[in-house]
Amino acid sequence: MSGVSQVTIRAARSDDVATIVAMLADDALGRGRERIEDPLPPSYSQAFERVARDPNLALVVAEFGGEVVGCLQLCILPGLSSQGASRALIEDVRVASHCRSRGIGEQLVQWAVAEAQSRGCKLVELLTHETRVDAQRFYKRLGFAASHVGMTLRF
Amino acid sequence: MSGVSQVTIRAARSDDVATIVAMLADDALGRGRERIEDPLPPSYSQAFERVARDPNLALVVAEFGGEVVGCLQLCILPGLSSQGASRALIEDVRVASHCRSRGIGEQLVQWAVAEAQSRGCKLVELLTHETRVDAQRFYKRLGFAASHVGMTLRF
């Protein structure tokens, strides 16, 4: 009964990289930015090592029925504002297309919010593309406010 | 002739913390979040140490006529997306109220964009409050697109 399978959130390992990259690419906006080859370009595993080494970054995956079906990167950002409280930034939230609408994204984001709070953050922030109306509704349901304009400069 | 004074962008030092905090507080949104006391609450200098220790963070100030009149924090964020290219996030951009409209904010942001590019980032992002219409116009002039919704959850 797959309906009773538990979702597990755990730290990503180097052997998850190909699955994560496939999820990043399986998306209207991500498709043009990734290179899905076998083997993957080494820039991906090099980036994974940079993330894994940094105690302020946490790349996690959601496992469901033994399969990696979601990912999220949490960034803890020390800074002076708000009396020196760190901020948290959530990036690269993805759920595999065949596993959507099962609450997996919600569990990933709830994990990130709880982790940010346990690390002393007073604010969690994220940018979501203006066309991702469903994502904005999803984050509002989880307590986020659409309070800011997210501005980007791509080289 | 103050008109010919040069603006210098340099790494913030611990003795700049009080001036930076005063700029963070001198703002409609920041006022309620900071505590301006003498001495400052130690949480500020502790946060400064966390920032100074992290090679992926750069807190810089703008000096003009020998005075610190602006600040900006650049965060370099390793990650898998965009073929493992790091992203950059700009936070806490402030210019002292008596020094606005002199191009100091522009020099701070241009420094951050150049630094992000030199560190291999393919994307610079930032959140600006939806009420800061002047800031949005400023960033658009510097090449940023208002492409995203910035969502926040404050504890």
PDB file of C-alpha atoms in Angstrom:
ATOM      1  CA  MET A   1       0.000   0.000   0.000  1.00  0.00           C
ATOM      2  CA  SER A   2       1.919   2.978  -1.247  1.00  0.00           C
ATOM      3  CA  GLY A   3      -0.584   5.270   0.481  1.00  0.00           C
ATOM      4  CA  VAL A   4       0.935   4.469   3.858  1.00  0.00           C
ATOM      5  CA  SER A   5       4.562   4.886   2.764  1.00  0.00           C
ATOM      6  CA  GLN A   6       6.383   7.380   4.916  1.00  0.00           C
ATOM      7  CA  VAL A   7       8.271  10.301   3.471  1.00  0.00           C
ATOM      8  CA  THR A   8      11.780  10.556   4.900  1.00  0.00           C
ATOM      9  CA  ILE A   9      13.768  13.798   4.707  1.00  0.00           C
ATOM     10  CA  ARG A  10      17.522  13.146   4.802  1.00  0.00           C
ATOM     11  CA  ALA A  11      20.785  14.802   3.784  1.00  0.00           C
ATOM     12  CA  ALA A  12      21.570  14.295   0.105  1.00  0.00           C
ATOM     13  CA  ARG A  13      24.486  11.991  -0.714  1.00  0.00           C
ATOM     14  CA  SER A  14      26.790  12.124  -3.708  1.00  0.00           C
ATOM     15  CA  ASP A  15      24.916   9.203  -5.302  1.00  0.00           C
ATOM     16  CA  ASP A  16      21.705  11.311  -5.261  1.00  0.00           C
ATOM     17  CA  VAL A  17      23.188  13.988  -7.521  1.00  0.00           C
ATOM     18  CA  ALA A  18      21.925  12.532 -10.831  1.00  0.00           C
ATOM     19  CA  THR A  19      18.382  12.180  -9.451  1.00  0.00           C
ATOM     20  CA  ILE A  20      18.422  15.722  -8.087  1.00  0.00           C
ATOM     21  CA  VAL A  21      19.683  17.142 -11.377  1.00  0.00           C
ATOM     22  CA  ALA A  22      16.954  15.232 -13.251  1.00  0.00           C
ATOM     23  CA  MET A  23      14.348  16.891 -10.997  1.00  0.00           C
ATOM     24  CA  LEU A  24      15.909  20.330 -11.527  1.00  0.00           C
ATOM     25  CA  ALA A  25      15.741  19.777 -15.291  1.00  0.00           C
ATOM     26  CA  ASP A  26      12.158  18.420 -15.311  1.00  0.00           C
ATOM     27  CA  ASP A  27      10.670  21.872 -15.285  1.00  0.00           C
ATOM     28  CA  ALA A  28       9.748  24.538 -17.826  1.00  0.00           C
ATOM     29  CA  LEU A  29      12.245  27.021 -16.374  1.00  0.00           C
ATOM     30  CA  GLY A  30      15.001  24.546 -15.440  1.00  0.00           C
ATOM     31  CA  ARG A  31      15.077  22.605 -18.701  1.00  0.00           C
ATOM     32  CA  GLY A  32      17.249  25.077 -20.602  1.00  0.00           C
ATOM     33  CA  ARG A  33      19.714  25.496 -17.748  1.00  0.00           C
ATOM     34  CA  GLU A  34      20.800  21.939 -17.018  1.00  0.00           C
ATOM     35  CA  ARG A  35      22.798  19.376 -19.004  1.00  0.00           C
ATOM     36  CA  ILE A  36      21.504  15.850 -18.618  1.00  0.00           C
ATOM     37  CA  GLU A  37      24.263  13.575 -19.916  1.00  0.00           C
ATOM     38  CA  ASP A  38      25.635  10.236 -18.801  1.00  0.00           C
ATOM     39  CA  PRO A  39      27.977  10.761 -17.057  1.00  0.00           C
ATOM     40  CA  LEU A  40      26.849  14.177 -15.842  1.00  0.00           C
ATOM     41  CA  PRO A  41      29.194  17.123 -16.379  1.00  0.00           C
ATOM     42  CA  PRO A  42      31.633  17.112 -13.415  1.00  0.00           C
ATOM     43  CA  SER A  43      30.507  20.619 -12.420  1.00  0.00           C
ATOM     44  CA  TYR A  44      27.524  19.019 -10.665  1.00  0.00           C
ATOM     45  CA  SER A  45      29.536  16.762  -8.358  1.00  0.00           C
ATOM     46  CA  GLN A  46      31.991  19.599  -7.721  1.00  0.00           C
ATOM     47  CA  ALA A  47      29.059  21.794  -6.659  1.00  0.00           C
ATOM     48  CA  PHE A  48      27.745  18.973  -4.467  1.00  0.00           C
ATOM     49  CA  GLU A  49      31.104  18.866  -2.656  1.00  0.00           C
ATOM     50  CA  ARG A  50      31.022  22.631  -2.083  1.00  0.00           C
ATOM     51  CA  VAL A  51      27.515  22.347  -0.614  1.00  0.00           C
ATOM     52  CA  ALA A  52      28.376  19.317   1.535  1.00  0.00           C
ATOM     53  CA  ARG A  53      31.450  21.054   3.001  1.00  0.00           C
ATOM     54  CA  ASP A  54      29.566  24.207   4.029  1.00  0.00           C
ATOM     55  CA  PRO A  55      27.975  23.956   7.486  1.00  0.00           C
ATOM     56  CA  ASN A  56      25.555  26.759   6.566  1.00  0.00           C
ATOM     57  CA  LEU A  57      24.096  24.800   3.632  1.00  0.00           C
ATOM     58  CA  ALA A  58      21.846  21.752   3.790  1.00  0.00           C
ATOM     59  CA  LEU A  59      20.824  19.943   0.613  1.00  0.00           C
ATOM     60  CA  VAL A  60      18.150  17.414   1.540  1.00  0.00           C
ATOM     61  CA  VAL A  61      16.070  14.905  -0.359  1.00  0.00           C
ATOM     62  CA  ALA A  62      12.656  13.371   0.279  1.00  0.00           C
ATOM     63  CA  GLU A  63      12.532   9.586   0.019  1.00  0.00           C
ATOM     64  CA  PHE A  64       9.198   7.937  -0.612  1.00  0.00           C
ATOM     65  CA  GLY A  65       8.878   4.188  -1.054  1.00  0.00           C
ATOM     66  CA  GLY A  66      12.678   3.877  -1.220  1.00  0.00           C
ATOM     67  CA  GLU A  67      12.942   6.381  -4.070  1.00  0.00           C
ATOM     68  CA  VAL A  68      14.298   9.951  -4.040  1.00  0.00           C
ATOM     69  CA  VAL A  69      11.333  12.064  -5.161  1.00  0.00           C
ATOM     70  CA  GLY A  70      12.050  15.550  -3.889  1.00  0.00           C
ATOM     71  CA  CYS A  71      14.819  17.979  -2.953  1.00  0.00           C
ATOM     72  CA  LEU A  72      15.395  21.312  -1.256  1.00  0.00           C
ATOM     73  CA  GLN A  73      18.420  23.401  -0.356  1.00  0.00           C
ATOM     74  CA  LEU A  74      18.422  25.410   2.853  1.00  0.00           C
ATOM     75  CA  CYS A  75      20.960  28.217   3.230  1.00  0.00           C
ATOM     76  CA  ILE A  76      21.613  29.756   6.667  1.00  0.00           C
ATOM     77  CA  LEU A  77      22.821  33.327   6.287  1.00  0.00           C
ATOM     78  CA  PRO A  78      24.475  35.079   9.231  1.00  0.00           C
ATOM     79  CA  GLY A  79      24.077  38.849   9.107  1.00  0.00           C
ATOM     80  CA  LEU A  80      23.783  41.951  11.282  1.00  0.00           C
ATOM     81  CA  SER A  81      20.141  42.892  10.709  1.00  0.00           C
ATOM     82  CA  SER A  82      17.342  41.902  13.097  1.00  0.00           C
ATOM     83  CA  GLN A  83      19.788  42.173  16.032  1.00  0.00           C
ATOM     84  CA  GLY A  84      22.244  39.789  14.447  1.00  0.00           C
ATOM     85  CA  ALA A  85      19.786  36.953  13.841  1.00  0.00           C
ATOM     86  CA  SER A  86      20.619  34.699  10.925  1.00  0.00           C
ATOM     87  CA  ARG A  87      18.232  34.460   7.992  1.00  0.00           C
ATOM     88  CA  ALA A  88      17.356  31.347   6.051  1.00  0.00           C
ATOM     89  CA  LEU A  89      16.930  31.109   2.299  1.00  0.00           C
ATOM     90  CA  ILE A  90      15.168  28.165   0.648  1.00  0.00           C
ATOM     91  CA  GLU A  91      16.306  27.264  -2.871  1.00  0.00           C
ATOM     92  CA  ASP A  92      15.755  24.540  -5.471  1.00  0.00           C
ATOM     93  CA  VAL A  93      12.552  22.987  -4.142  1.00  0.00           C
ATOM     94  CA  ARG A  94      11.466  20.217  -6.505  1.00  0.00           C
ATOM     95  CA  VAL A  95       9.147  17.214  -6.332  1.00  0.00           C
ATOM     96  CA  ALA A  96       9.288  14.547  -9.064  1.00  0.00           C
ATOM     97  CA  SER A  97       6.350  15.055 -11.431  1.00  0.00           C
ATOM     98  CA  HIS A  98       4.850  11.606 -10.715  1.00  0.00           C
ATOM     99  CA  CYS A  99       4.791  12.322  -6.961  1.00  0.00           C
ATOM    100  CA  ARG A 100       3.145  15.722  -6.761  1.00  0.00           C
ATOM    101  CA  SER A 101       0.053  16.538  -4.654  1.00  0.00           C
ATOM    102  CA  ARG A 102       1.041  14.057  -1.949  1.00  0.00           C
ATOM    103  CA  GLY A 103       2.326  16.568   0.572  1.00  0.00           C
ATOM    104  CA  ILE A 104       5.998  15.853  -0.185  1.00  0.00           C
ATOM    105  CA  GLY A 105       6.823  19.470  -0.990  1.00  0.00           C
ATOM    106  CA  GLU A 106       5.050  20.511   2.174  1.00  0.00           C
ATOM    107  CA  GLN A 107       7.135  18.128   4.276  1.00  0.00           C
ATOM    108  CA  LEU A 108      10.331  19.422   2.676  1.00  0.00           C
ATOM    109  CA  VAL A 109       9.428  23.048   3.359  1.00  0.00           C
ATOM    110  CA  GLN A 110       8.205  22.300   6.895  1.00  0.00           C
ATOM    111  CA  TRP A 111      11.516  20.556   7.555  1.00  0.00           C
ATOM    112  CA  ALA A 112      13.397  23.624   6.303  1.00  0.00           C
ATOM    113  CA  VAL A 113      11.324  26.039   8.393  1.00  0.00           C
ATOM    114  CA  ALA A 114      11.823  23.947  11.558  1.00  0.00           C
ATOM    115  CA  GLU A 115      15.553  23.615  10.880  1.00  0.00           C
ATOM    116  CA  ALA A 116      15.874  27.378  10.287  1.00  0.00           C
ATOM    117  CA  GLN A 117      14.073  28.075  13.544  1.00  0.00           C
ATOM    118  CA  SER A 118      16.229  25.593  15.465  1.00  0.00           C
ATOM    119  CA  ARG A 119      19.331  27.368  14.127  1.00  0.00           C
ATOM    120  CA  GLY A 120      18.099  30.706  15.494  1.00  0.00           C
ATOM    121  CA  CYS A 121      16.816  32.264  12.267  1.00  0.00           C
ATOM    122  CA  LYS A 122      14.094  34.893  12.618  1.00  0.00           C
ATOM    123  CA  LEU A 123      13.217  34.953   8.926  1.00  0.00           C
ATOM    124  CA  VAL A 124      12.903  32.424   6.122  1.00  0.00           C
ATOM    125  CA  GLU A 125      12.858  33.806   2.598  1.00  0.00           C
ATOM    126  CA  LEU A 126      12.630  32.453  -0.924  1.00  0.00           C
ATOM    127  CA  LEU A 127      12.124  33.616  -4.470  1.00  0.00           C
ATOM    128  CA  THR A 128       9.566  31.977  -6.711  1.00  0.00           C
ATOM    129  CA  HIS A 129       9.168  32.886 -10.380  1.00  0.00           C
ATOM    130  CA  GLU A 130       6.247  35.236 -10.972  1.00  0.00           C
ATOM    131  CA  THR A 131       4.677  32.657 -13.323  1.00  0.00           C
ATOM    132  CA  ARG A 132       4.604  29.949 -10.602  1.00  0.00           C
ATOM    133  CA  VAL A 133       1.198  30.903  -9.249  1.00  0.00           C
ATOM    134  CA  ASP A 134       0.619  27.440  -7.777  1.00  0.00           C
ATOM    135  CA  ALA A 135       3.888  27.665  -5.859  1.00  0.00           C
ATOM    136  CA  GLN A 136       2.905  31.058  -4.461  1.00  0.00           C
ATOM    137  CA  ARG A 137      -0.430  29.639  -3.264  1.00  0.00           C
ATOM    138  CA  PHE A 138       1.428  26.665  -1.737  1.00  0.00           C
ATOM    139  CA  TYR A 139       3.851  28.878   0.219  1.00  0.00           C
ATOM    140  CA  LYS A 140       1.031  31.152   1.415  1.00  0.00           C
ATOM    141  CA  ARG A 141      -0.740  28.098   2.789  1.00  0.00           C
ATOM    142  CA  LEU A 142       2.441  27.311   4.759  1.00  0.00           C
ATOM    143  CA  GLY A 143       2.453  30.790   6.305  1.00  0.00           C
ATOM    144  CA  PHE A 144       4.685  32.729   3.902  1.00  0.00           C
ATOM    145  CA  ALA A 145       3.699  36.250   2.806  1.00  0.00           C
ATOM    146  CA  ALA A 146       4.224  37.543  -0.738  1.00  0.00           C
ATOM    147  CA  SER A 147       5.805  40.624   0.824  1.00  0.00           C
ATOM    148  CA  HIS A 148       8.752  41.258  -1.500  1.00  0.00           C
ATOM    149  CA  VAL A 149       9.714  41.579  -5.132  1.00  0.00           C
ATOM    150  CA  GLY A 150      12.362  39.027  -6.091  1.00  0.00           C
ATOM    151  CA  MET A 151      14.836  40.620  -8.485  1.00  0.00           C
ATOM    152  CA  THR A 152      17.363  38.711 -10.553  1.00  0.00           C
ATOM    153  CA  LEU A 153      20.303  39.430 -12.800  1.00  0.00           C
ATOM    154  CA  ARG A 154      21.467  36.478 -14.881  1.00  0.00           C
ATOM    155  CA  PHE A 155      24.854  36.535 -16.635  1.00  0.00           C
TER     156      PHE A 155
ATOM    157  CA  MET B   1      35.152  70.006  -2.736  1.00  0.00           C
ATOM    158  CA  SER B   2      33.050  67.067  -1.585  1.00  0.00           C
ATOM    159  CA  GLY B   3      31.882  66.537  -5.168  1.00  0.00           C
ATOM    160  CA  VAL B   4      35.233  65.029  -6.108  1.00  0.00           C
ATOM    161  CA  SER B   5      35.510  62.734  -3.048  1.00  0.00           C
ATOM    162  CA  GLN B   6      35.951  59.169  -4.057  1.00  0.00           C
ATOM    163  CA  VAL B   7      33.737  56.401  -2.787  1.00  0.00           C
ATOM    164  CA  THR B   8      35.764  53.445  -1.510  1.00  0.00           C
ATOM    165  CA  ILE B   9      34.207  50.007  -1.101  1.00  0.00           C
ATOM    166  CA  ARG B  10      36.049  47.940   1.498  1.00  0.00           C
ATOM    167  CA  ALA B  11      35.443  44.978   3.815  1.00  0.00           C
ATOM    168  CA  ALA B  12      33.629  45.986   6.984  1.00  0.00           C
ATOM    169  CA  ARG B  13      35.666  45.886  10.221  1.00  0.00           C
ATOM    170  CA  SER B  14      34.417  45.239  13.737  1.00  0.00           C
ATOM    171  CA  ASP B  15      34.633  48.967  14.518  1.00  0.00           C
ATOM    172  CA  ASP B  16      32.132  49.647  11.698  1.00  0.00           C
ATOM    173  CA  VAL B  17      29.386  47.574  13.346  1.00  0.00           C
ATOM    174  CA  ALA B  18      27.718  50.460  15.219  1.00  0.00           C
ATOM    175  CA  THR B  19      27.597  52.602  12.071  1.00  0.00           C
ATOM    176  CA  ILE B  20      26.174  49.722  10.024  1.00  0.00           C
ATOM    177  CA  VAL B  21      23.513  48.990  12.647  1.00  0.00           C
ATOM    178  CA  ALA B  22      22.558  52.681  12.737  1.00  0.00           C
ATOM    179  CA  MET B  23      22.020  52.572   8.957  1.00  0.00           C
ATOM    180  CA  LEU B  24      19.966  49.371   9.236  1.00  0.00           C
ATOM    181  CA  ALA B  25      17.780  51.055  11.868  1.00  0.00           C
ATOM    182  CA  ASP B  26      17.397  54.346   9.963  1.00  0.00           C
ATOM    183  CA  ASP B  27      14.600  52.995   7.844  1.00  0.00           C
ATOM    184  CA  ALA B  28      10.824  52.623   8.145  1.00  0.00           C
ATOM    185  CA  LEU B  29      11.022  48.814   7.995  1.00  0.00           C
ATOM    186  CA  GLY B  30      14.242  48.369   9.977  1.00  0.00           C
ATOM    187  CA  ARG B  31      13.427  50.689  12.863  1.00  0.00           C
ATOM    188  CA  GLY B  32      11.314  48.183  14.805  1.00  0.00           C
ATOM    189  CA  ARG B  33      13.801  45.338  14.339  1.00  0.00           C
ATOM    190  CA  GLU B  34      17.040  46.815  15.679  1.00  0.00           C
ATOM    191  CA  ARG B  35      18.128  47.877  19.181  1.00  0.00           C
ATOM    192  CA  ILE B  36      20.244  51.004  19.210  1.00  0.00           C
ATOM    193  CA  GLU B  37      21.885  51.122  22.628  1.00  0.00           C
ATOM    194  CA  ASP B  38      25.337  52.108  23.864  1.00  0.00           C
ATOM    195  CA  PRO B  39      26.952  49.640  24.037  1.00  0.00           C
ATOM    196  CA  LEU B  40      25.094  47.690  21.355  1.00  0.00           C
ATOM    197  CA  PRO B  41      23.624  44.307  22.313  1.00  0.00           C
ATOM    198  CA  PRO B  42      26.468  41.760  21.921  1.00  0.00           C
ATOM    199  CA  SER B  43      24.396  39.798  19.375  1.00  0.00           C
ATOM    200  CA  TYR B  44      25.552  42.293  16.725  1.00  0.00           C
ATOM    201  CA  SER B  45      29.279  41.760  17.230  1.00  0.00           C
ATOM    202  CA  GLN B  46      28.701  38.003  17.486  1.00  0.00           C
ATOM    203  CA  ALA B  47      26.899  38.120  14.120  1.00  0.00           C
ATOM    204  CA  PHE B  48      29.757  40.195  12.680  1.00  0.00           C
ATOM    205  CA  GLU B  49      32.218  37.472  13.711  1.00  0.00           C
ATOM    206  CA  ARG B  50      30.071  34.774  12.043  1.00  0.00           C
ATOM    207  CA  VAL B  51      29.973  36.818   8.829  1.00  0.00           C
ATOM    208  CA  ALA B  52      33.703  37.622   8.920  1.00  0.00           C
ATOM    209  CA  ARG B  53      34.623  33.933   9.366  1.00  0.00           C
ATOM    210  CA  ASP B  54      32.529  32.699   6.436  1.00  0.00           C
ATOM    211  CA  PRO B  55      34.420  32.823   3.123  1.00  0.00           C
ATOM    212  CA  ASN B  56      31.090  32.821   1.241  1.00  0.00           C
ATOM    213  CA  LEU B  57      29.929  36.052   2.890  1.00  0.00           C
ATOM    214  CA  ALA B  58      31.239  39.551   2.289  1.00  0.00           C
ATOM    215  CA  LEU B  59      29.987  42.479   4.339  1.00  0.00           C
ATOM    216  CA  VAL B  60      31.301  45.665   2.765  1.00  0.00           C
ATOM    217  CA  VAL B  61      30.954  49.345   3.486  1.00  0.00           C
ATOM    218  CA  ALA B  62      31.172  52.439   1.299  1.00  0.00           C
ATOM    219  CA  GLU B  63      33.445  55.185   2.614  1.00  0.00           C
ATOM    220  CA  PHE B  64      32.945  58.714   1.365  1.00  0.00           C
ATOM    221  CA  GLY B  65      35.001  61.617   2.672  1.00  0.00           C
ATOM    222  CA  GLY B  66      36.474  59.368   5.375  1.00  0.00           C
ATOM    223  CA  GLU B  67      33.015  58.402   6.684  1.00  0.00           C
ATOM    224  CA  VAL B  68      31.161  55.068   6.395  1.00  0.00           C
ATOM    225  CA  VAL B  69      27.969  55.961   4.536  1.00  0.00           C
ATOM    226  CA  GLY B  70      26.751  52.686   3.019  1.00  0.00           C
ATOM    227  CA  CYS B  71      26.765  48.935   3.437  1.00  0.00           C
ATOM    228  CA  LEU B  72      25.899  45.737   1.591  1.00  0.00           C
ATOM    229  CA  GLN B  73      26.199  42.030   2.320  1.00  0.00           C
ATOM    230  CA  LEU B  74      26.988  39.633  -0.514  1.00  0.00           C
ATOM    231  CA  CYS B  75      26.275  35.918   0.007  1.00  0.00           C
ATOM    232  CA  ILE B  76      27.779  33.350  -2.389  1.00  0.00           C
ATOM    233  CA  LEU B  77      25.586  30.243  -2.486  1.00  0.00           C
ATOM    234  CA  PRO B  78      26.964  27.023  -3.952  1.00  0.00           C
ATOM    235  CA  GLY B  79      24.241  24.764  -5.351  1.00  0.00           C
ATOM    236  CA  LEU B  80      23.528  22.173  -8.020  1.00  0.00           C
ATOM    237  CA  SER B  81      21.217  24.117 -10.319  1.00  0.00           C
ATOM    238  CA  SER B  82      22.450  25.870 -13.471  1.00  0.00           C
ATOM    239  CA  GLN B  83      25.086  23.146 -13.944  1.00  0.00           C
ATOM    240  CA  GLY B  84      26.490  23.644 -10.479  1.00  0.00           C
ATOM    241  CA  ALA B  85      27.080  27.375 -10.788  1.00  0.00           C
ATOM    242  CA  SER B  86      26.938  29.294  -7.530  1.00  0.00           C
ATOM    243  CA  ARG B  87      24.324  31.964  -7.042  1.00  0.00           C
ATOM    244  CA  ALA B  88      24.778  35.279  -5.294  1.00  0.00           C
ATOM    245  CA  LEU B  89      22.301  36.942  -2.952  1.00  0.00           C
ATOM    246  CA  ILE B  90      22.533  40.623  -2.044  1.00  0.00           C
ATOM    247  CA  GLU B  91      21.206  41.613   1.398  1.00  0.00           C
ATOM    248  CA  ASP B  92      21.101  44.672   3.663  1.00  0.00           C
ATOM    249  CA  VAL B  93      21.869  47.416   1.161  1.00  0.00           C
ATOM    250  CA  ARG B  94      21.742  50.765   2.927  1.00  0.00           C
ATOM    251  CA  VAL B  95      23.015  54.271   2.238  1.00  0.00           C
ATOM    252  CA  ALA B  96      23.019  56.870   5.030  1.00  0.00           C
ATOM    253  CA  SER B  97      20.082  59.234   4.559  1.00  0.00           C
ATOM    254  CA  HIS B  98      22.300  62.327   4.192  1.00  0.00           C
ATOM    255  CA  CYS B  99      24.268  60.700   1.352  1.00  0.00           C
ATOM    256  CA  ARG B 100      21.563  59.407  -0.959  1.00  0.00           C
ATOM    257  CA  SER B 101      21.304  60.212  -4.680  1.00  0.00           C
ATOM    258  CA  ARG B 102      25.095  60.387  -5.071  1.00  0.00           C
ATOM    259  CA  GLY B 103      25.537  57.014  -6.735  1.00  0.00           C
ATOM    260  CA  ILE B 104      26.839  55.313  -3.577  1.00  0.00           C
ATOM    261  CA  GLY B 105      24.208  52.543  -3.645  1.00  0.00           C
ATOM    262  CA  GLU B 106      24.971  52.003  -7.308  1.00  0.00           C
ATOM    263  CA  GLN B 107      28.677  51.573  -6.589  1.00  0.00           C
ATOM    264  CA  LEU B 108      27.918  49.103  -3.802  1.00  0.00           C
ATOM    265  CA  VAL B 109      25.647  47.010  -6.032  1.00  0.00           C
ATOM    266  CA  GLN B 110      28.030  47.193  -8.996  1.00  0.00           C
ATOM    267  CA  TRP B 111      30.824  45.981  -6.709  1.00  0.00           C
ATOM    268  CA  ALA B 112      28.637  43.057  -5.598  1.00  0.00           C
ATOM    269  CA  VAL B 113      27.678  42.120  -9.164  1.00  0.00           C
ATOM    270  CA  ALA B 114      31.317  42.197 -10.303  1.00  0.00           C
ATOM    271  CA  GLU B 115      32.421  40.163  -7.270  1.00  0.00           C
ATOM    272  CA  ALA B 116      29.663  37.588  -7.863  1.00  0.00           C
ATOM    273  CA  GLN B 117      30.711  37.261 -11.501  1.00  0.00           C
ATOM    274  CA  SER B 118      34.379  36.915 -10.587  1.00  0.00           C
ATOM    275  CA  ARG B 119      33.453  34.091  -8.200  1.00  0.00           C
ATOM    276  CA  GLY B 120      31.692  32.198 -10.997  1.00  0.00           C
ATOM    277  CA  CYS B 121      28.071  33.016 -10.160  1.00  0.00           C
ATOM    278  CA  LYS B 122      25.600  32.937 -13.044  1.00  0.00           C
ATOM    279  CA  LEU B 123      22.803  34.652 -11.131  1.00  0.00           C
ATOM    280  CA  VAL B 124      22.512  37.471  -8.629  1.00  0.00           C
ATOM    281  CA  GLU B 125      19.269  37.693  -6.706  1.00  0.00           C
ATOM    282  CA  LEU B 126      17.758  39.881  -4.020  1.00  0.00           C
ATOM    283  CA  LEU B 127      14.470  40.576  -2.322  1.00  0.00           C
ATOM    284  CA  THR B 128      13.152  44.105  -1.950  1.00  0.00           C
ATOM    285  CA  HIS B 129       9.996  44.916  -0.021  1.00  0.00           C
ATOM    286  CA  GLU B 130       7.013  45.467  -2.294  1.00  0.00           C
ATOM    287  CA  THR B 131       6.603  48.991  -0.896  1.00  0.00           C
ATOM    288  CA  ARG B 132      10.157  50.001  -1.916  1.00  0.00           C
ATOM    289  CA  VAL B 133       9.185  51.167  -5.393  1.00  0.00           C
ATOM    290  CA  ASP B 134      12.248  53.435  -5.673  1.00  0.00           C
ATOM    291  CA  ALA B 135      14.522  50.497  -4.893  1.00  0.00           C
ATOM    292  CA  GLN B 136      12.861  48.407  -7.586  1.00  0.00           C
ATOM    293  CA  ARG B 137      13.390  51.177 -10.125  1.00  0.00           C
ATOM    294  CA  PHE B 138      17.028  51.481  -8.994  1.00  0.00           C
ATOM    295  CA  TYR B 139      17.719  47.745  -9.447  1.00  0.00           C
ATOM    296  CA  LYS B 140      16.002  47.698 -12.845  1.00  0.00           C
ATOM    297  CA  ARG B 141      18.286  50.510 -13.955  1.00  0.00           C
ATOM    298  CA  LEU B 142      21.233  48.296 -12.948  1.00  0.00           C
ATOM    299  CA  GLY B 143      19.952  45.415 -15.103  1.00  0.00           C
ATOM    300  CA  PHE B 144      17.896  43.401 -12.627  1.00  0.00           C
ATOM    301  CA  ALA B 145      14.494  42.019 -13.656  1.00  0.00           C
ATOM    302  CA  ALA B 146      11.495  41.930 -11.308  1.00  0.00           C
ATOM    303  CA  SER B 147      11.062  38.302 -12.325  1.00  0.00           C
ATOM    304  CA  HIS B 148      10.159  36.674  -9.007  1.00  0.00           C
ATOM    305  CA  VAL B 149       7.903  36.986  -6.011  1.00  0.00           C
ATOM    306  CA  GLY B 150       9.898  37.251  -2.791  1.00  0.00           C
ATOM    307  CA  MET B 151       8.144  35.307  -0.052  1.00  0.00           C
ATOM    308  CA  THR B 152       8.968  35.603   3.633  1.00  0.00           C
ATOM    309  CA  LEU B 153       8.060  33.903   6.885  1.00  0.00           C
ATOM    310  CA  ARG B 154       9.056  35.815  10.016  1.00  0.00           C
ATOM    311  CA  PHE B 155       9.079  34.078  13.417  1.00  0.00           C
TER     312      PHE B 155
END
